[in-house]
PDB file of C-alpha atoms in Angstrom:
ATOM      1  CA  GLY A   1       0.278  -0.304   0.187  1.00  0.00           C
ATOM      2  CA  GLU A   2       1.390   3.621  -0.485  1.00  0.00           C
ATOM      3  CA  ASN A   3       3.405   4.965   2.544  1.00  0.00           C
ATOM      4  CA  VAL A   4       3.873   8.405   2.792  1.00  0.00           C
ATOM      5  CA  GLU A   5       6.865  10.238   4.862  1.00  0.00           C
ATOM      6  CA  GLN A   6       6.519  14.036   6.476  1.00  0.00           C
ATOM      7  CA  HIS A   7       8.794  16.219   7.772  1.00  0.00           C
ATOM      8  CA  PRO A   8       9.380  17.976   9.974  1.00  0.00           C
ATOM      9  CA  SER A   9       7.402  16.700  12.233  1.00  0.00           C
ATOM     10  CA  THR A  10       7.317  20.073  14.346  1.00  0.00           C
ATOM     11  CA  LEU A  11       8.012  23.485  13.018  1.00  0.00           C
ATOM     12  CA  SER A  12       8.413  27.415  14.308  1.00  0.00           C
ATOM     13  CA  VAL A  13       8.126  30.338  12.496  1.00  0.00           C
ATOM     14  CA  GLN A  14       8.579  34.132  13.178  1.00  0.00           C
ATOM     15  CA  GLU A  15       5.483  35.526  12.219  1.00  0.00           C
ATOM     16  CA  GLY A  16       5.421  37.218   8.181  1.00  0.00           C
ATOM     17  CA  ASP A  17       8.667  33.924   7.682  1.00  0.00           C
ATOM     18  CA  SER A  18       7.565  31.318   5.539  1.00  0.00           C
ATOM     19  CA  ALA A  19       6.835  27.838   6.083  1.00  0.00           C
ATOM     20  CA  VAL A  20       7.080  24.964   4.389  1.00  0.00           C
ATOM     21  CA  ILE A  21       6.853  21.415   4.929  1.00  0.00           C
ATOM     22  CA  LYS A  22       7.765  18.877   2.572  1.00  0.00           C
ATOM     23  CA  CYS A  23       6.336  15.249   1.988  1.00  0.00           C
ATOM     24  CA  THR A  24       7.108  11.640   0.144  1.00  0.00           C
ATOM     25  CA  TYR A  25       5.121   8.753  -1.469  1.00  0.00           C
ATOM     26  CA  SER A  26       5.826   5.695  -2.090  1.00  0.00           C
ATOM     27  CA  ASP A  27       2.908   4.468  -5.029  1.00  0.00           C
ATOM     28  CA  SER A  28       3.830   6.039  -8.356  1.00  0.00           C
ATOM     29  CA  ALA A  29       0.249   5.415  -9.315  1.00  0.00           C
ATOM     30  CA  SER A  30      -0.720   8.010  -6.412  1.00  0.00           C
ATOM     31  CA  ASN A  31      -2.355  11.065  -7.899  1.00  0.00           C
ATOM     32  CA  TYR A  32      -4.049  12.692  -6.118  1.00  0.00           C
ATOM     33  CA  PHE A  33      -2.583  15.198  -3.102  1.00  0.00           C
ATOM     34  CA  PRO A  34      -4.113  17.087  -0.695  1.00  0.00           C
ATOM     35  CA  TRP A  35      -3.367  18.367   2.591  1.00  0.00           C
ATOM     36  CA  TYR A  36      -4.991  19.455   5.284  1.00  0.00           C
ATOM     37  CA  LYS A  37      -4.995  21.400   8.380  1.00  0.00           C
ATOM     38  CA  GLN A  38      -6.053  20.584  11.156  1.00  0.00           C
ATOM     39  CA  GLU A  39      -6.744  22.917  14.632  1.00  0.00           C
ATOM     40  CA  LEU A  40      -6.939  21.271  18.887  1.00  0.00           C
ATOM     41  CA  GLY A  41     -10.021  19.794  19.029  1.00  0.00           C
ATOM     42  CA  LYS A  42     -11.715  19.813  15.402  1.00  0.00           C
ATOM     43  CA  GLY A  43     -11.494  17.600  12.095  1.00  0.00           C
ATOM     44  CA  PRO A  44      -8.919  18.618   9.090  1.00  0.00           C
ATOM     45  CA  GLN A  45      -9.891  20.856   7.409  1.00  0.00           C
ATOM     46  CA  LEU A  46      -8.814  20.075   3.827  1.00  0.00           C
ATOM     47  CA  ILE A  47      -6.429  23.488   2.339  1.00  0.00           C
ATOM     48  CA  ILE A  48      -5.151  22.735  -0.837  1.00  0.00           C
ATOM     49  CA  ASP A  49      -5.023  19.921  -3.072  1.00  0.00           C
ATOM     50  CA  ILE A  50      -2.265  18.976  -6.172  1.00  0.00           C
ATOM     51  CA  ARG A  51      -3.390  16.268  -8.868  1.00  0.00           C
ATOM     52  CA  SER A  52      -1.137  14.941 -11.063  1.00  0.00           C
ATOM     53  CA  ASN A  53      -1.090  16.458 -14.177  1.00  0.00           C
ATOM     54  CA  VAL A  54       0.392  19.977 -12.929  1.00  0.00           C
ATOM     55  CA  GLY A  55       2.978  20.740 -10.933  1.00  0.00           C
ATOM     56  CA  GLU A  56       1.969  23.955  -8.955  1.00  0.00           C
ATOM     57  CA  LYS A  57      -0.888  25.528  -7.297  1.00  0.00           C
ATOM     58  CA  LYS A  58      -1.204  28.025  -5.459  1.00  0.00           C
ATOM     59  CA  ASP A  59      -4.013  29.509  -3.561  1.00  0.00           C
ATOM     60  CA  GLN A  60      -3.411  33.627  -1.480  1.00  0.00           C
ATOM     61  CA  ARG A  61      -0.357  32.019   0.731  1.00  0.00           C
ATOM     62  CA  ILE A  62      -0.294  28.400   0.146  1.00  0.00           C
ATOM     63  CA  ALA A  63       1.241  26.948  -2.352  1.00  0.00           C
ATOM     64  CA  VAL A  64       1.777  23.468  -3.493  1.00  0.00           C
ATOM     65  CA  THR A  65       4.192  21.938  -5.092  1.00  0.00           C
ATOM     66  CA  LEU A  66       4.797  18.119  -6.434  1.00  0.00           C
ATOM     67  CA  ASN A  67       7.422  16.131  -7.815  1.00  0.00           C
ATOM     68  CA  LYS A  68       6.465  13.227  -9.891  1.00  0.00           C
ATOM     69  CA  THR A  69       9.437  11.454 -11.084  1.00  0.00           C
ATOM     70  CA  ALA A  70      11.384  12.290  -7.480  1.00  0.00           C
ATOM     71  CA  LYS A  71       7.642  11.521  -5.749  1.00  0.00           C
ATOM     72  CA  HIS A  72       7.462  14.237  -3.234  1.00  0.00           C
ATOM     73  CA  PHE A  73       5.142  17.466  -2.512  1.00  0.00           C
ATOM     74  CA  SER A  74       5.338  19.768  -0.824  1.00  0.00           C
ATOM     75  CA  LEU A  75       3.237  23.155   1.052  1.00  0.00           C
ATOM     76  CA  HIS A  76       4.898  26.384   1.086  1.00  0.00           C
ATOM     77  CA  ILE A  77       2.667  28.703   3.682  1.00  0.00           C
ATOM     78  CA  THR A  78       4.104  32.537   2.927  1.00  0.00           C
ATOM     79  CA  GLU A  79       4.212  35.437   5.124  1.00  0.00           C
ATOM     80  CA  THR A  80       3.031  33.679   8.512  1.00  0.00           C
ATOM     81  CA  GLN A  81       0.237  34.220  10.439  1.00  0.00           C
ATOM     82  CA  PRO A  82      -0.617  33.221  14.262  1.00  0.00           C
ATOM     83  CA  GLU A  83      -4.645  31.226  13.311  1.00  0.00           C
ATOM     84  CA  ASP A  84      -1.351  29.863  10.842  1.00  0.00           C
ATOM     85  CA  SER A  85      -0.730  27.538  14.173  1.00  0.00           C
ATOM     86  CA  ALA A  86      -1.872  24.262  13.731  1.00  0.00           C
ATOM     87  CA  VAL A  87      -1.157  20.008  12.579  1.00  0.00           C
ATOM     88  CA  TYR A  88      -0.931  20.197   8.916  1.00  0.00           C
ATOM     89  CA  PHE A  89      -1.433  16.298   7.372  1.00  0.00           C
ATOM     90  CA  CYS A  90      -0.650  15.838   3.756  1.00  0.00           C
ATOM     91  CA  ALA A  91      -1.637  12.793   2.156  1.00  0.00           C
ATOM     92  CA  ALA A  92      -2.019  10.748  -1.292  1.00  0.00           C
ATOM     93  CA  SER A  93      -4.645   9.084  -3.369  1.00  0.00           C
ATOM     94  CA  SER A  94      -4.303   6.501  -6.653  1.00  0.00           C
ATOM     95  CA  ASP A  95      -8.147   6.049  -5.630  1.00  0.00           C
ATOM     96  CA  TYR A  96     -10.579   7.407  -3.739  1.00  0.00           C
ATOM     97  CA  LYS A  97      -8.377   6.078  -0.155  1.00  0.00           C
ATOM     98  CA  LEU A  98      -6.277   8.494   1.933  1.00  0.00           C
ATOM     99  CA  SER A  99      -2.744   8.259   3.118  1.00  0.00           C
ATOM    100  CA  PHE A 100      -1.975  10.476   5.504  1.00  0.00           C
ATOM    101  CA  GLY A 101       1.102  11.547   6.823  1.00  0.00           C
ATOM    102  CA  ALA A 102       2.032  12.021  10.230  1.00  0.00           C
ATOM    103  CA  GLY A 103       1.414  15.439  10.729  1.00  0.00           C
ATOM    104  CA  THR A 104       2.854  19.313  11.067  1.00  0.00           C
ATOM    105  CA  THR A 105       3.166  21.050  14.286  1.00  0.00           C
ATOM    106  CA  VAL A 106       3.342  24.087  12.559  1.00  0.00           C
ATOM    107  CA  THR A 107       3.913  27.281  15.456  1.00  0.00           C
ATOM    108  CA  VAL A 108       3.960  30.975  14.536  1.00  0.00           C
ATOM    109  CA  ARG A 109       5.646  32.905  16.849  1.00  0.00           C
ATOM    110  CA  ALA A 110       4.368  36.690  17.065  1.00  0.00           C
TER     111      ALA A 110
ATOM    112  CA  SER B   1     -23.656  22.714   0.170  1.00  0.00           C
ATOM    113  CA  GLN B   2     -22.587  19.821   1.737  1.00  0.00           C
ATOM    114  CA  THR B   3     -21.686  18.958   6.104  1.00  0.00           C
ATOM    115  CA  ILE B   4     -20.953  15.687   7.749  1.00  0.00           C
ATOM    116  CA  HIS B   5     -22.263  15.822  11.835  1.00  0.00           C
ATOM    117  CA  GLN B   6     -20.204  13.757  14.137  1.00  0.00           C
ATOM    118  CA  TRP B   7     -21.883  12.554  17.645  1.00  0.00           C
ATOM    119  CA  PRO B   8     -20.634  12.727  20.633  1.00  0.00           C
ATOM    120  CA  ALA B   9     -18.396  15.053  20.831  1.00  0.00           C
ATOM    121  CA  THR B  10     -16.362  13.413  23.508  1.00  0.00           C
ATOM    122  CA  LEU B  11     -17.417   9.744  25.891  1.00  0.00           C
ATOM    123  CA  VAL B  12     -15.717   8.477  28.707  1.00  0.00           C
ATOM    124  CA  GLN B  13     -16.105   4.257  27.854  1.00  0.00           C
ATOM    125  CA  PRO B  14     -15.502   1.657  30.711  1.00  0.00           C
ATOM    126  CA  VAL B  15     -13.707  -1.310  28.861  1.00  0.00           C
ATOM    127  CA  GLY B  16     -15.933  -4.004  27.682  1.00  0.00           C
ATOM    128  CA  SER B  17     -18.509  -1.936  27.421  1.00  0.00           C
ATOM    129  CA  PRO B  18     -19.841  -1.285  23.446  1.00  0.00           C
ATOM    130  CA  LEU B  19     -19.522   1.377  21.335  1.00  0.00           C
ATOM    131  CA  SER B  20     -22.180   2.723  18.792  1.00  0.00           C
ATOM    132  CA  LEU B  21     -20.654   6.487  17.324  1.00  0.00           C
ATOM    133  CA  GLU B  22     -22.302   7.864  14.486  1.00  0.00           C
ATOM    134  CA  CYS B  23     -22.057   9.650  11.261  1.00  0.00           C
ATOM    135  CA  THR B  24     -24.254  11.918   9.070  1.00  0.00           C
ATOM    136  CA  VAL B  25     -23.856  13.933   5.560  1.00  0.00           C
ATOM    137  CA  GLU B  26     -26.090  15.795   4.547  1.00  0.00           C
ATOM    138  CA  GLY B  27     -26.957  18.135   1.059  1.00  0.00           C
ATOM    139  CA  THR B  28     -25.215  15.096  -1.356  1.00  0.00           C
ATOM    140  CA  SER B  29     -26.431  11.669  -2.222  1.00  0.00           C
ATOM    141  CA  ASN B  30     -24.340   8.134  -2.868  1.00  0.00           C
ATOM    142  CA  PRO B  31     -21.139   9.927  -0.272  1.00  0.00           C
ATOM    143  CA  ASN B  32     -17.766   7.320  -0.319  1.00  0.00           C
ATOM    144  CA  LEU B  33     -18.000   7.265   3.389  1.00  0.00           C
ATOM    145  CA  TYR B  34     -15.360   6.408   6.033  1.00  0.00           C
ATOM    146  CA  TRP B  35     -14.340   5.933   9.541  1.00  0.00           C
ATOM    147  CA  TYR B  36     -10.736   7.393  10.850  1.00  0.00           C
ATOM    148  CA  ARG B  37      -9.275   6.588  13.618  1.00  0.00           C
ATOM    149  CA  GLN B  38      -6.102   9.363  15.384  1.00  0.00           C
ATOM    150  CA  ALA B  39      -3.805   8.636  17.662  1.00  0.00           C
ATOM    151  CA  ALA B  40      -2.044  11.140  19.684  1.00  0.00           C
ATOM    152  CA  GLY B  41       0.537  12.856  17.934  1.00  0.00           C
ATOM    153  CA  ARG B  42       0.154  10.527  14.796  1.00  0.00           C
ATOM    154  CA  GLY B  43      -1.539  10.392  12.022  1.00  0.00           C
ATOM    155  CA  LEU B  44      -5.096   8.930   9.962  1.00  0.00           C
ATOM    156  CA  GLN B  45      -5.796   5.631  10.143  1.00  0.00           C
ATOM    157  CA  LEU B  46      -8.523   4.728   7.649  1.00  0.00           C
ATOM    158  CA  LEU B  47     -10.259   2.676   9.269  1.00  0.00           C
ATOM    159  CA  PHE B  48     -13.215   1.415   7.285  1.00  0.00           C
ATOM    160  CA  TYR B  49     -15.045   2.953   3.875  1.00  0.00           C
ATOM    161  CA  SER B  50     -18.369   2.271   2.147  1.00  0.00           C
ATOM    162  CA  VAL B  51     -18.911   3.111  -1.339  1.00  0.00           C
ATOM    163  CA  GLY B  52     -22.438   2.309  -1.122  1.00  0.00           C
ATOM    164  CA  ILE B  53     -25.133   1.158   1.057  1.00  0.00           C
ATOM    165  CA  GLY B  54     -24.640  -1.935   3.200  1.00  0.00           C
ATOM    166  CA  GLN B  55     -21.488  -1.761   1.212  1.00  0.00           C
ATOM    167  CA  ILE B  56     -18.337  -1.906   4.163  1.00  0.00           C
ATOM    168  CA  SER B  57     -14.759  -2.461   4.078  1.00  0.00           C
ATOM    169  CA  SER B  58     -12.243  -2.486   6.674  1.00  0.00           C
ATOM    170  CA  GLU B  59      -9.191  -2.006   6.001  1.00  0.00           C
ATOM    171  CA  VAL B  60      -7.139  -2.822   9.463  1.00  0.00           C
ATOM    172  CA  PRO B  61      -7.952  -5.842  11.318  1.00  0.00           C
ATOM    173  CA  GLN B  62      -9.713  -4.940  15.268  1.00  0.00           C
ATOM    174  CA  ASN B  63     -12.303  -4.957  17.775  1.00  0.00           C
ATOM    175  CA  LEU B  64     -14.670  -2.368  15.300  1.00  0.00           C
ATOM    176  CA  SER B  65     -17.098  -3.140  13.508  1.00  0.00           C
ATOM    177  CA  ALA B  66     -19.374  -0.164  10.979  1.00  0.00           C
ATOM    178  CA  SER B  67     -22.171  -0.506   9.255  1.00  0.00           C
ATOM    179  CA  ARG B  68     -24.122   1.698   6.864  1.00  0.00           C
ATOM    180  CA  PRO B  69     -28.019   1.341   6.752  1.00  0.00           C
ATOM    181  CA  GLN B  70     -29.247   4.570   5.065  1.00  0.00           C
ATOM    182  CA  ASP B  71     -27.392   6.338   2.710  1.00  0.00           C
ATOM    183  CA  ARG B  72     -25.724   9.328   3.854  1.00  0.00           C
ATOM    184  CA  GLN B  73     -25.830   7.115   6.987  1.00  0.00           C
ATOM    185  CA  PHE B  74     -22.372   5.756   9.075  1.00  0.00           C
ATOM    186  CA  ILE B  75     -21.893   3.633  12.399  1.00  0.00           C
ATOM    187  CA  LEU B  76     -19.447   2.709  14.579  1.00  0.00           C
ATOM    188  CA  SER B  77     -18.794   0.296  16.877  1.00  0.00           C
ATOM    189  CA  SER B  78     -17.571  -2.536  19.297  1.00  0.00           C
ATOM    190  CA  LYS B  79     -19.600  -5.405  20.902  1.00  0.00           C
ATOM    191  CA  LYS B  80     -17.329  -5.192  23.889  1.00  0.00           C
ATOM    192  CA  LEU B  81     -14.178  -1.863  24.137  1.00  0.00           C
ATOM    193  CA  LEU B  82     -11.108  -2.655  25.005  1.00  0.00           C
ATOM    194  CA  LEU B  83      -7.786   0.256  26.103  1.00  0.00           C
ATOM    195  CA  SER B  84      -6.282   0.170  23.107  1.00  0.00           C
ATOM    196  CA  ASP B  85      -9.709   1.932  20.997  1.00  0.00           C
ATOM    197  CA  SER B  86      -8.771   4.635  22.890  1.00  0.00           C
ATOM    198  CA  GLY B  87      -8.545   7.792  20.080  1.00  0.00           C
ATOM    199  CA  PHE B  88      -9.711  10.557  18.255  1.00  0.00           C
ATOM    200  CA  TYR B  89     -12.384   9.098  16.147  1.00  0.00           C
ATOM    201  CA  LEU B  90     -12.901  10.927  12.548  1.00  0.00           C
ATOM    202  CA  CYS B  91     -15.279  10.013  10.326  1.00  0.00           C
ATOM    203  CA  ALA B  92     -14.660  11.652   6.670  1.00  0.00           C
ATOM    204  CA  TRP B  93     -17.149  11.947   3.247  1.00  0.00           C
ATOM    205  CA  GLY B  94     -16.219  12.224  -0.464  1.00  0.00           C
ATOM    206  CA  GLN B  95     -17.467  11.977  -3.447  1.00  0.00           C
ATOM    207  CA  GLY B  96     -15.272  10.808  -7.221  1.00  0.00           C
ATOM    208  CA  GLU B  97     -12.571  12.731  -7.756  1.00  0.00           C
ATOM    209  CA  GLN B  98     -13.693  15.341  -5.478  1.00  0.00           C
ATOM    210  CA  PRO B  99     -11.758  16.079  -1.759  1.00  0.00           C
ATOM    211  CA  GLN B 100     -12.484  14.496   1.965  1.00  0.00           C
ATOM    212  CA  HIS B 101     -14.464  16.512   4.058  1.00  0.00           C
ATOM    213  CA  PHE B 102     -13.502  15.349   7.918  1.00  0.00           C
ATOM    214  CA  GLY B 103     -16.754  16.272  10.789  1.00  0.00           C
ATOM    215  CA  ASP B 104     -15.410  16.800  14.166  1.00  0.00           C
ATOM    216  CA  GLY B 105     -14.924  14.220  15.399  1.00  0.00           C
ATOM    217  CA  THR B 106     -14.901  11.770  18.766  1.00  0.00           C
ATOM    218  CA  ARG B 107     -13.123  11.862  21.281  1.00  0.00           C
ATOM    219  CA  LEU B 108     -13.331   7.714  23.177  1.00  0.00           C
ATOM    220  CA  SER B 109     -11.680   7.441  26.310  1.00  0.00           C
ATOM    221  CA  ILE B 110     -11.387   4.321  27.859  1.00  0.00           C
ATOM    222  CA  LEU B 111     -11.649   3.505  31.462  1.00  0.00           C
TER     223      LEU B 111
END
């Protein structure tokens, strides 16, 4: 089955700086890569996703890049704000089942 | 718009007691439904998924079972809870190639 690895497990950034989270996957058939943000006591919320037919996608301060050859994808958050503090999960899928990374706890220091 | 509801939000149960967690989806028909468990500080582990009424697939062997009695209702059950069943249980729905959307979860503590 699919194996997704996510790094780093924790990330502390100064407000206004950028944050980058990286994930690798093992199944070359995976073609869908969502990112979720989870706040304390809540379920994960989809923040951005990318499909294998594109290499980059951007939505305001958030961008995701995908390298299918190397089987890795990354989340980039620019101009971080305190409300960006949360746990972020990457996932990969080749059908309707998602395999998740272990998560990255992001802390934005004011 | 589509919404997903899970209840209860928190639950404390003794070892050996039964369990029933319910999830319902509104605003869509024939969704794919999922149950995940999230251990503290860990990612999400897929437990069950369903592509239709009465169709349940299990991803990991365990003490839990799932049922889908109606199109938009998904139930997670156990006849006898174990200490190891403690965790944060999340229900999600998806449709075709659309992304999955999660409920707010149930925090289950076994004493």
